[in-house]
Backbone as a printed PyTorch tensor [residue, N CA C, xyz], in Angstrom:
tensor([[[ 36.8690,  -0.4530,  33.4380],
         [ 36.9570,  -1.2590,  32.2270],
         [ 36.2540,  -2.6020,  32.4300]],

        [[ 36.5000,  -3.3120,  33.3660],
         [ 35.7030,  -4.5330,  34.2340],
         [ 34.3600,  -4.1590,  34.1660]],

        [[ 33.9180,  -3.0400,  34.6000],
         [ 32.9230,  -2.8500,  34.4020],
         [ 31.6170,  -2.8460,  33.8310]],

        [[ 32.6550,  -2.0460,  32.3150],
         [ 31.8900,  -1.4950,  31.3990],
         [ 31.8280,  -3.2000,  30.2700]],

        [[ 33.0500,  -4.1820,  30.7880],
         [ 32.8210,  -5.4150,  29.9500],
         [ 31.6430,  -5.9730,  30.5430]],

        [[ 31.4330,  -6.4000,  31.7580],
         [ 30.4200,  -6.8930,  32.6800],
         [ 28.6640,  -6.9580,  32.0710]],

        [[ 28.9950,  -4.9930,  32.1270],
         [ 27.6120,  -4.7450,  31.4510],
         [ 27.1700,  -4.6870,  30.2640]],

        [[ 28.5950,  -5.1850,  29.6500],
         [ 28.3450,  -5.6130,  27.7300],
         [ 27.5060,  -6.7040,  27.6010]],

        [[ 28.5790,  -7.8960,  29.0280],
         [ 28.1880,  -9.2290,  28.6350],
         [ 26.7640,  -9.5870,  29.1110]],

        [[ 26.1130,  -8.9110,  29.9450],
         [ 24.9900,  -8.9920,  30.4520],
         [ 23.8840,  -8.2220,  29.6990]],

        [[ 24.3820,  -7.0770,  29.0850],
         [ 23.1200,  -6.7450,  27.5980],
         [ 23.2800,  -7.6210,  26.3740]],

        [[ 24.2400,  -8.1020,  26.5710],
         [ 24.1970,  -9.3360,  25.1120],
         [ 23.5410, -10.3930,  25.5660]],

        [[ 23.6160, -11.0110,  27.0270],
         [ 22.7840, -12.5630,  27.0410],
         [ 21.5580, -11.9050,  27.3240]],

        [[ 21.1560, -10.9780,  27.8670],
         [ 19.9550, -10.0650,  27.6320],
         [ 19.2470, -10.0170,  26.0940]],

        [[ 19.8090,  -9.3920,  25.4750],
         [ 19.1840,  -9.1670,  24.0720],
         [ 19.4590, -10.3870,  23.4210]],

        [[ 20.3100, -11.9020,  23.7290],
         [ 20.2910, -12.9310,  23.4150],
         [ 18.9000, -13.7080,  23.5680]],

        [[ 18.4070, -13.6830,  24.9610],
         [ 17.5440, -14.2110,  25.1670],
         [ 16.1080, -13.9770,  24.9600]],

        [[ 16.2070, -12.3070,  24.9460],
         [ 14.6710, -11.9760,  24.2180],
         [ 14.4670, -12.4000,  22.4880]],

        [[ 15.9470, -12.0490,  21.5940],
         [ 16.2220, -12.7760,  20.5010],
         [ 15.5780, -14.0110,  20.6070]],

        [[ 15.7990, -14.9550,  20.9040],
         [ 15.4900, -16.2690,  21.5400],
         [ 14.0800, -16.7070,  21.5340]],

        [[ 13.9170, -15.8820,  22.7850],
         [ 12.1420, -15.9230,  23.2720],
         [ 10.9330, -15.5140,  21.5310]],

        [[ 11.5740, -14.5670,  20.7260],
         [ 10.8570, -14.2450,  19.6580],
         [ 11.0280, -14.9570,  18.4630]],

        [[ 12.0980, -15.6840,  18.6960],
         [ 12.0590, -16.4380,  16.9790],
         [ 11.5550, -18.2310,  17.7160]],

        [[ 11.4710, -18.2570,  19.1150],
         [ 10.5810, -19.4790,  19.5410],
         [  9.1230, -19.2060,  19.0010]],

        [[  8.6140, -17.9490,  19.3090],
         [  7.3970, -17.2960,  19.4620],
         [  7.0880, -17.1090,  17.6230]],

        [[  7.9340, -17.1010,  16.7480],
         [  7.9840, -17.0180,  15.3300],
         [  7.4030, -18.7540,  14.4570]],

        [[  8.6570, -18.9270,  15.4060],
         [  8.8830, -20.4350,  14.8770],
         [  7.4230, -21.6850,  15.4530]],

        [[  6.9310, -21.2910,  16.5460],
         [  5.2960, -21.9530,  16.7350],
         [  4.3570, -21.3210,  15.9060]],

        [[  4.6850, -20.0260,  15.5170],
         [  3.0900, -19.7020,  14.6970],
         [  3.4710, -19.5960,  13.3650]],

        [[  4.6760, -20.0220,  12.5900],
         [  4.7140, -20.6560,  11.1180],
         [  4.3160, -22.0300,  11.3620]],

        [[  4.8660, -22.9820,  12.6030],
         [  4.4220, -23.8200,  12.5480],
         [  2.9140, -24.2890,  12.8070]],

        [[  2.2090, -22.9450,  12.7180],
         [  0.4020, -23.4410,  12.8490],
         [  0.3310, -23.9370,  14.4350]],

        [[  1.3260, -24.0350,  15.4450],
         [  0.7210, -23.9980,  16.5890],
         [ -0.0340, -23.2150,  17.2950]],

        [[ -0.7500, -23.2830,  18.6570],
         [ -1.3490, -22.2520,  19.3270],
         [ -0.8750, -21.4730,  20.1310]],

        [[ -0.3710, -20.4340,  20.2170],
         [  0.5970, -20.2270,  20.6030],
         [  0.1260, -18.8490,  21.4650]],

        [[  0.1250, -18.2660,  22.7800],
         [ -0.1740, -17.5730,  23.6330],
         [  0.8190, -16.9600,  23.6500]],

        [[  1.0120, -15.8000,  22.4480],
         [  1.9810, -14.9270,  22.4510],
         [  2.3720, -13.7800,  23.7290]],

        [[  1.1470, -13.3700,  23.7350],
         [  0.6220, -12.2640,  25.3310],
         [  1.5240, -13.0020,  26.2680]],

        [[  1.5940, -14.2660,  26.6210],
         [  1.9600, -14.7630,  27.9790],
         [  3.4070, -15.1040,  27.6390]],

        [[  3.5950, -15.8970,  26.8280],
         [  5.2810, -16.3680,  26.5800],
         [  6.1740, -14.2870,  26.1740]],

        [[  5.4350, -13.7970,  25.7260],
         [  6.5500, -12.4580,  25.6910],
         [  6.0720, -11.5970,  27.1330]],

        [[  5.3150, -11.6040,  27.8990],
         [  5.1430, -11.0730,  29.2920],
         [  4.3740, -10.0080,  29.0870]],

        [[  3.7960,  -9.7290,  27.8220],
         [  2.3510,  -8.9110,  28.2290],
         [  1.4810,  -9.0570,  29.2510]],

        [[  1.1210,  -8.0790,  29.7230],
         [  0.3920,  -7.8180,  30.8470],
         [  1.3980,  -7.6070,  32.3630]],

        [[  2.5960,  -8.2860,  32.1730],
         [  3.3690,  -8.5590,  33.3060],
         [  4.2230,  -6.9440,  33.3640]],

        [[  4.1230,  -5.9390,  34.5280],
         [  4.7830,  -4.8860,  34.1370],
         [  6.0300,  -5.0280,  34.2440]],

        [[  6.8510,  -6.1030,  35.2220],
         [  7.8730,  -6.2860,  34.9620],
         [  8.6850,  -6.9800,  33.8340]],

        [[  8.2280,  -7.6350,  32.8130],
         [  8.7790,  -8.0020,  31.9140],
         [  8.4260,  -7.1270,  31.0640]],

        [[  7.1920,  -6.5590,  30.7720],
         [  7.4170,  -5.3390,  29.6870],
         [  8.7000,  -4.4690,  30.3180]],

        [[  9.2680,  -4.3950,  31.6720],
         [  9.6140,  -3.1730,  31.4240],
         [ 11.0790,  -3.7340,  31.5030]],

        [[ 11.4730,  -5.4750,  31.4540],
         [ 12.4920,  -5.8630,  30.7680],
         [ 12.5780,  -5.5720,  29.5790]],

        [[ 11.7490,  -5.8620,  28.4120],
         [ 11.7170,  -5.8230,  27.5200],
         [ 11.8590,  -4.4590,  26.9030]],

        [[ 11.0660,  -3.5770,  27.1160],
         [ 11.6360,  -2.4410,  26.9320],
         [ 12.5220,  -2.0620,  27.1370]],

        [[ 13.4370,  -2.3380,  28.4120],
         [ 14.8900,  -1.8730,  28.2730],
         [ 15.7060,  -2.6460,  27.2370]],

        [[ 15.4730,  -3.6290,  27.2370],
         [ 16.7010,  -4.4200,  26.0050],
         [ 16.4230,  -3.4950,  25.0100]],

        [[ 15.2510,  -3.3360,  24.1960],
         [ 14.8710,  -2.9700,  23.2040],
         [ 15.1740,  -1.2050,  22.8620]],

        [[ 15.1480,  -0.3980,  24.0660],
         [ 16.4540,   0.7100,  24.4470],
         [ 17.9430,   0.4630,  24.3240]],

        [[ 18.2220,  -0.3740,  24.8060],
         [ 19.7130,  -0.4210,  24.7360],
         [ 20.0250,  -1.3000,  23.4560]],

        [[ 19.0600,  -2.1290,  22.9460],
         [ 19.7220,  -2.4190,  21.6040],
         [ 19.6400,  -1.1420,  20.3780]],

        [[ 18.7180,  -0.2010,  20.4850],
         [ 18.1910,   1.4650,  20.0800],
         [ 19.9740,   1.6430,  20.1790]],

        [[ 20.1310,   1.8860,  21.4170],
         [ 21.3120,   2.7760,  21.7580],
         [ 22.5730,   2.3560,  21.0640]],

        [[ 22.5040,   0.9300,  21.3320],
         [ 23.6990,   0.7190,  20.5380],
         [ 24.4770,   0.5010,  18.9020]],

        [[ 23.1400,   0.4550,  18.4510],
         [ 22.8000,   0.6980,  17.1620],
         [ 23.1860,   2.0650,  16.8540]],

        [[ 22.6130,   3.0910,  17.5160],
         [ 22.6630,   4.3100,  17.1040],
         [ 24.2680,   4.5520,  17.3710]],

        [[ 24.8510,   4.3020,  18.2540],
         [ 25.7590,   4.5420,  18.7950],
         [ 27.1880,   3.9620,  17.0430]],

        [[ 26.8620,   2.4300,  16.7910],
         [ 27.3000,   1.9690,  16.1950],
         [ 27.4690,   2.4200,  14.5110]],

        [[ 26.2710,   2.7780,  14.8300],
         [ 26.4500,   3.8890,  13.3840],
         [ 26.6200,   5.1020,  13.0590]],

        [[ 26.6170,   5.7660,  14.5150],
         [ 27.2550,   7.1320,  14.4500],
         [ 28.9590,   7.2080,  14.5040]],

        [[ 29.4590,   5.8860,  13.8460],
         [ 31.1670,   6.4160,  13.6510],
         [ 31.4790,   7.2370,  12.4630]],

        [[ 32.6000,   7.5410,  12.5460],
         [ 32.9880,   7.8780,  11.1360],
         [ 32.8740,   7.1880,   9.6590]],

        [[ 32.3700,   7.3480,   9.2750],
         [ 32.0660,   6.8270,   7.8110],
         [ 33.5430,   5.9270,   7.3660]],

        [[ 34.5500,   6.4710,   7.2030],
         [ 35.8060,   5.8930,   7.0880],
         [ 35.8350,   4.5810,   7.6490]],

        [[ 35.8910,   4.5850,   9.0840],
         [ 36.2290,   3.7990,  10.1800],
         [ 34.8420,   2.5730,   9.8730]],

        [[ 33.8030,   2.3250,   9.0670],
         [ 32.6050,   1.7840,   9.1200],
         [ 32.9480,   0.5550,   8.5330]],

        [[ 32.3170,  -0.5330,   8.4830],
         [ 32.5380,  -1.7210,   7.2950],
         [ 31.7830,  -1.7200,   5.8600]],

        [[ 32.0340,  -1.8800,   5.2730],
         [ 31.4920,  -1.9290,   4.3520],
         [ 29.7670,  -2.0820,   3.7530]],

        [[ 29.5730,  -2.9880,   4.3650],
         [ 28.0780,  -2.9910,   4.5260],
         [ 27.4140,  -2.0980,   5.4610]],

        [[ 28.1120,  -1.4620,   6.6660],
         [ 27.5180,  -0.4990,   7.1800],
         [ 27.4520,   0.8240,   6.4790]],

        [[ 28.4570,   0.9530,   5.4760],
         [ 28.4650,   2.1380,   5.1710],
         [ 27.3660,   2.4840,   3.9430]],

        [[ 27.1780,   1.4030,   3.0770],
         [ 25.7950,   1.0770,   2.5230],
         [ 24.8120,   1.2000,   3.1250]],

        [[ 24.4580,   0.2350,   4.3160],
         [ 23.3490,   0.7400,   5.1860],
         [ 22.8990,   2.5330,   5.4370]],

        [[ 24.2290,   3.0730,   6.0330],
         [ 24.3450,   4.7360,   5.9850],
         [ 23.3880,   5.2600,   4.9370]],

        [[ 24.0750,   4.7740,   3.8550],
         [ 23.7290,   5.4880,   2.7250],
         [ 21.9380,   5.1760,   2.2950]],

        [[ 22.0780,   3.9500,   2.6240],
         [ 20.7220,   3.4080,   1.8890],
         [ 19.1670,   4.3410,   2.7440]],

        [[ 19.6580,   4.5770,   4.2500],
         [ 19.2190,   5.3730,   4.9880],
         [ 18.9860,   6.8600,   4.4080]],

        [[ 19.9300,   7.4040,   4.1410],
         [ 20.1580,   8.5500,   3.7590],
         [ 19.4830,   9.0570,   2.0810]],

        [[ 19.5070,   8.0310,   1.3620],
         [ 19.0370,   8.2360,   0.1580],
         [ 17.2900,   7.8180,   0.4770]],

        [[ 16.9920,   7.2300,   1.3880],
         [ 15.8930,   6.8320,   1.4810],
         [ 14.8210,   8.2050,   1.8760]],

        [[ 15.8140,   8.7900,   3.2400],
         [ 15.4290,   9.3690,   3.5350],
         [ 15.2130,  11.5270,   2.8290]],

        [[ 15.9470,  11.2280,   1.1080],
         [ 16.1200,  11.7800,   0.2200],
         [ 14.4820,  11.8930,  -0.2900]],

        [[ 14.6830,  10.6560,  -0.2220],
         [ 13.2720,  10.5150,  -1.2090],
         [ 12.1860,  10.7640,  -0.6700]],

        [[ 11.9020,  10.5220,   0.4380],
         [ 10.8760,  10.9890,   1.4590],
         [ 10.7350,  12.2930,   1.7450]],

        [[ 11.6070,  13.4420,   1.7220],
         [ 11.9150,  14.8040,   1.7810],
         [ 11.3690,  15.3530,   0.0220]],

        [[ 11.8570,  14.6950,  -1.0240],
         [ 11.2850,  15.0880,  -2.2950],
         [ 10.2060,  15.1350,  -2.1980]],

        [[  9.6060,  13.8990,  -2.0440],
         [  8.1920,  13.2950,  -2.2210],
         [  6.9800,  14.4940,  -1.1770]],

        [[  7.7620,  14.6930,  -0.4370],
         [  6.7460,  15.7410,   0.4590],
         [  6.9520,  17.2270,  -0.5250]],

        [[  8.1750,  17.2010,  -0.5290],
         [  7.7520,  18.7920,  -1.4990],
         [  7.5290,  18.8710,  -2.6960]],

        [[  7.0460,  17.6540,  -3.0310],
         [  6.4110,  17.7140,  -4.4490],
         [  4.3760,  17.5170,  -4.1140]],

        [[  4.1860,  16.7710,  -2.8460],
         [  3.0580,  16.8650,  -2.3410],
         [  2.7980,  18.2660,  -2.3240]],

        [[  3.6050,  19.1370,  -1.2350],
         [  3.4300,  20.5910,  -1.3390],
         [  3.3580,  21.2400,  -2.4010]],

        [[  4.3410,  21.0330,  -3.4020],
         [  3.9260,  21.6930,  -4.8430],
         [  2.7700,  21.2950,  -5.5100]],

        [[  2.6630,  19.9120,  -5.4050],
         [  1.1400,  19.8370,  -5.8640],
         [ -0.0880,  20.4850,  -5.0800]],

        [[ -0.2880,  20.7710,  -4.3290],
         [ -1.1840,  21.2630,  -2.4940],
         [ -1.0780,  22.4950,  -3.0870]],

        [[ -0.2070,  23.3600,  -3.4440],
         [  0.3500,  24.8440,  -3.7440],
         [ -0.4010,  25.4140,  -5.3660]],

        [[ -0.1940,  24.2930,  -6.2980],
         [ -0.2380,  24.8010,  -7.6850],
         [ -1.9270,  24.6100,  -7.3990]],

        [[ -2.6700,  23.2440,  -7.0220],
         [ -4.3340,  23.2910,  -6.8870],
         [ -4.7220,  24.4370,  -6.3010]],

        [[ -4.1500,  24.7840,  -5.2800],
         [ -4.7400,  25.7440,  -4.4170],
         [ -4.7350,  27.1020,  -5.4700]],

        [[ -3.7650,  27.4820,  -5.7480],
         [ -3.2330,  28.7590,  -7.0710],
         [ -4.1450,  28.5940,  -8.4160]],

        [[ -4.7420,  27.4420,  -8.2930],
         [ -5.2720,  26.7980,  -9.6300],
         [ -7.0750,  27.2590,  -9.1150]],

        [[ -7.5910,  26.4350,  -8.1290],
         [ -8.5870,  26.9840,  -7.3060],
         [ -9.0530,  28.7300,  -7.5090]],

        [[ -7.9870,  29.4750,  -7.1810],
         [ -8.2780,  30.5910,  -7.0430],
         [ -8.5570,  31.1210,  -8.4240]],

        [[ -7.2890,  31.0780,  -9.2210],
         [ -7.4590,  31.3450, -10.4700],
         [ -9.2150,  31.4120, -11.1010]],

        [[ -9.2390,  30.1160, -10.8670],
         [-10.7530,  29.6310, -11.8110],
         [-11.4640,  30.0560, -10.6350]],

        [[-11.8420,  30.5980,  -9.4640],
         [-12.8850,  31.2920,  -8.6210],
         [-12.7140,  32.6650,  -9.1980]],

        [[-11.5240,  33.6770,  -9.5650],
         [-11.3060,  34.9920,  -9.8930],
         [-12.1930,  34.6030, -11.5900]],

        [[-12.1500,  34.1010, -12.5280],
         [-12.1050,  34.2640, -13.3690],
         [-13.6950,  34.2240, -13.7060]],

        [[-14.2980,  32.6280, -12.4980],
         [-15.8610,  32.7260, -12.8430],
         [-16.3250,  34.3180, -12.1470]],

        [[-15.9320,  34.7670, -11.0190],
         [-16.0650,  36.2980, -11.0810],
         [-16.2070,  37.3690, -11.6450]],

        [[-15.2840,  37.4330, -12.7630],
         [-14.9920,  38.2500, -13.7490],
         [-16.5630,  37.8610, -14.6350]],

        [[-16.4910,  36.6210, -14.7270],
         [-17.2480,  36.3200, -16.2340],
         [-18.3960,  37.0130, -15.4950]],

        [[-19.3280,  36.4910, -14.3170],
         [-20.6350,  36.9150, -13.9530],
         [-20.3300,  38.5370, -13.7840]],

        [[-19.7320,  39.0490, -13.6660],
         [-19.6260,  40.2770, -13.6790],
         [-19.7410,  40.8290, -15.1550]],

        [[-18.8870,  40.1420, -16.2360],
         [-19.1520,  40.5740, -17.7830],
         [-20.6040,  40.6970, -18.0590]],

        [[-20.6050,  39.1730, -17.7680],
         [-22.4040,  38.7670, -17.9920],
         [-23.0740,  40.1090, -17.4860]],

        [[-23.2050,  40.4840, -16.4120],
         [-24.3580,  41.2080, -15.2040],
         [-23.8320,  42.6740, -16.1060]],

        [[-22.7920,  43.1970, -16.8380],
         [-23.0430,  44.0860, -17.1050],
         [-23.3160,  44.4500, -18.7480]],

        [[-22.9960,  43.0220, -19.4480],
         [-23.5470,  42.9710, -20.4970],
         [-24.8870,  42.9900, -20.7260]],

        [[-25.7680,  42.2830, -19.4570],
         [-27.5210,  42.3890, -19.4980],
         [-27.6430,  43.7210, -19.2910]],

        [[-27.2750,  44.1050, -18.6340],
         [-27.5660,  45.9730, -18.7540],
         [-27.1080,  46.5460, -19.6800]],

        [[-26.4960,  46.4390, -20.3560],
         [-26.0450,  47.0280, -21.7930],
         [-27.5650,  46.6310, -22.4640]],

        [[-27.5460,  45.8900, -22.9140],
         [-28.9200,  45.0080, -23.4470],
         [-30.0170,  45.8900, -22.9770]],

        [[-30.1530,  45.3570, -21.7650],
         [-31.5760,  46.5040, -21.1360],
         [-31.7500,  47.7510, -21.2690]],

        [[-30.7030,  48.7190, -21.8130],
         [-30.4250,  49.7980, -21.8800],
         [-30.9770,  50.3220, -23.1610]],

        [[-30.5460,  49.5300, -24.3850],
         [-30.4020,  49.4570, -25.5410],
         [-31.9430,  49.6920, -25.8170]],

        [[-31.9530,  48.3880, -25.1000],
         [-33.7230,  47.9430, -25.7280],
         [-34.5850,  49.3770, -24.9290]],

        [[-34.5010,  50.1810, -24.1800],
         [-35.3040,  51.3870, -23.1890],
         [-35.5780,  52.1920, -24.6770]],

        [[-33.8250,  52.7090, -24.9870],
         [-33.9850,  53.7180, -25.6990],
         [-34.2420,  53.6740, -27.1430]],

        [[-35.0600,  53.2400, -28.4220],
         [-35.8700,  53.2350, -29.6340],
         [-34.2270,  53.6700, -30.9020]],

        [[-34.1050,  54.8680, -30.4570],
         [-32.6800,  55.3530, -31.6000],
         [-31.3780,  55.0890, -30.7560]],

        [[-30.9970,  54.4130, -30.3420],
         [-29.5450,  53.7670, -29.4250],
         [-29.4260,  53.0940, -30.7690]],

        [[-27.8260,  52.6560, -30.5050],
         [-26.3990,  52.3690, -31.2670],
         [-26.9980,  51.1090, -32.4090]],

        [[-27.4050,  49.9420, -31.0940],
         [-28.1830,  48.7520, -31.7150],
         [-29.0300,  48.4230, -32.8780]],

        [[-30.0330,  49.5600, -32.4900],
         [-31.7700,  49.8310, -32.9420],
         [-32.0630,  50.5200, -33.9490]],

        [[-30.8230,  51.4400, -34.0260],
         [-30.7630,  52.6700, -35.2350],
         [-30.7020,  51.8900, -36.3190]],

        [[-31.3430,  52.5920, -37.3410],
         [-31.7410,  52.0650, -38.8960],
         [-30.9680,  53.0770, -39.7360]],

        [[-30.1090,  53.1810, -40.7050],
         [-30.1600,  54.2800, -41.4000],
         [-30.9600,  54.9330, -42.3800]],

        [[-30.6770,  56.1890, -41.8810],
         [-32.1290,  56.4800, -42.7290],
         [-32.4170,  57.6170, -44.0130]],

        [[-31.3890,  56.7230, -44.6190],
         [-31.3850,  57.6840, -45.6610],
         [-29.8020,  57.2350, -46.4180]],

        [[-29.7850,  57.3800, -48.1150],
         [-28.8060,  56.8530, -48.5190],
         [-27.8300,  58.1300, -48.9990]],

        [[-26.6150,  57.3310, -48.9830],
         [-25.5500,  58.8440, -48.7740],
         [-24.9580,  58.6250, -50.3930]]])
């Protein structure tokens, strides 16, 4: 139990102080200073990236952790948060299968009008031979005159 407080209080002045380090790093470049972001957050340094990355894991974790309770057991604003997540992530799931339905009906739409100019050049190609046919033979259907009154 000692323990597990120990390593609370030491990921909180942890994620206190990178907190810290970034709204210093905020607060010089609203203020138009020059500000050597790379060096004050420890880019390039592999050991402070790979501080930084762990806070930024364990604040992940505990987040996740924090919002995976029971809905019941949540505060109020977390349970909004839940939701606001969840409906968000509603809409993002629609929005793709309405992309797909649109992706689906062009494609169905595509084919359609490729089958149909098919058909037509095919009407066409055998309507000119009807034609060519017509015109060979002098007494065909077309050409015939009647000849003689009934």
């Amino acid at each position: 139990m000692i323990a597990l407080r120990r390593d609370y209080l030491n990921f909180s002045r942890q994620a206190e102080q990178k907190i810290g380090k970034l709204k210093e790093v905020i607060e010089a470049i609203n203020q138009g200073k020059d500000v050597d972001v790379e060096e004050m957050l420890g880019t390039g340094d592999p050991e402070r990236e790979k501080e930084w990355e762990e806070v930024l894991q364990e604040i992940q974790l505990a987040e996740d952790e924090y919002l995976s309770e029971k809905p019941g057991d949540l505060p109020e604003w977390k349970r909004r948060r839940l939701a606001k997540k969840e409906v968000n992530q509603y809409h993002k799931e629609k929005q793709a299968q309405k992309k797909q339905s649109l992706q689906e009906k062009r494609a169905a739409y595509k084919e359609r009008e490729t089958r149909n100019a098919e058909r037509r050049k095919c009407a066409a190609e055998d309507e000119s031979e009807v034609l060519t046919d017509d015109a060979k033979t002098p007494n065909s259907g077309a050409n015939r005159r009647p000849t003689g009154f009934y």
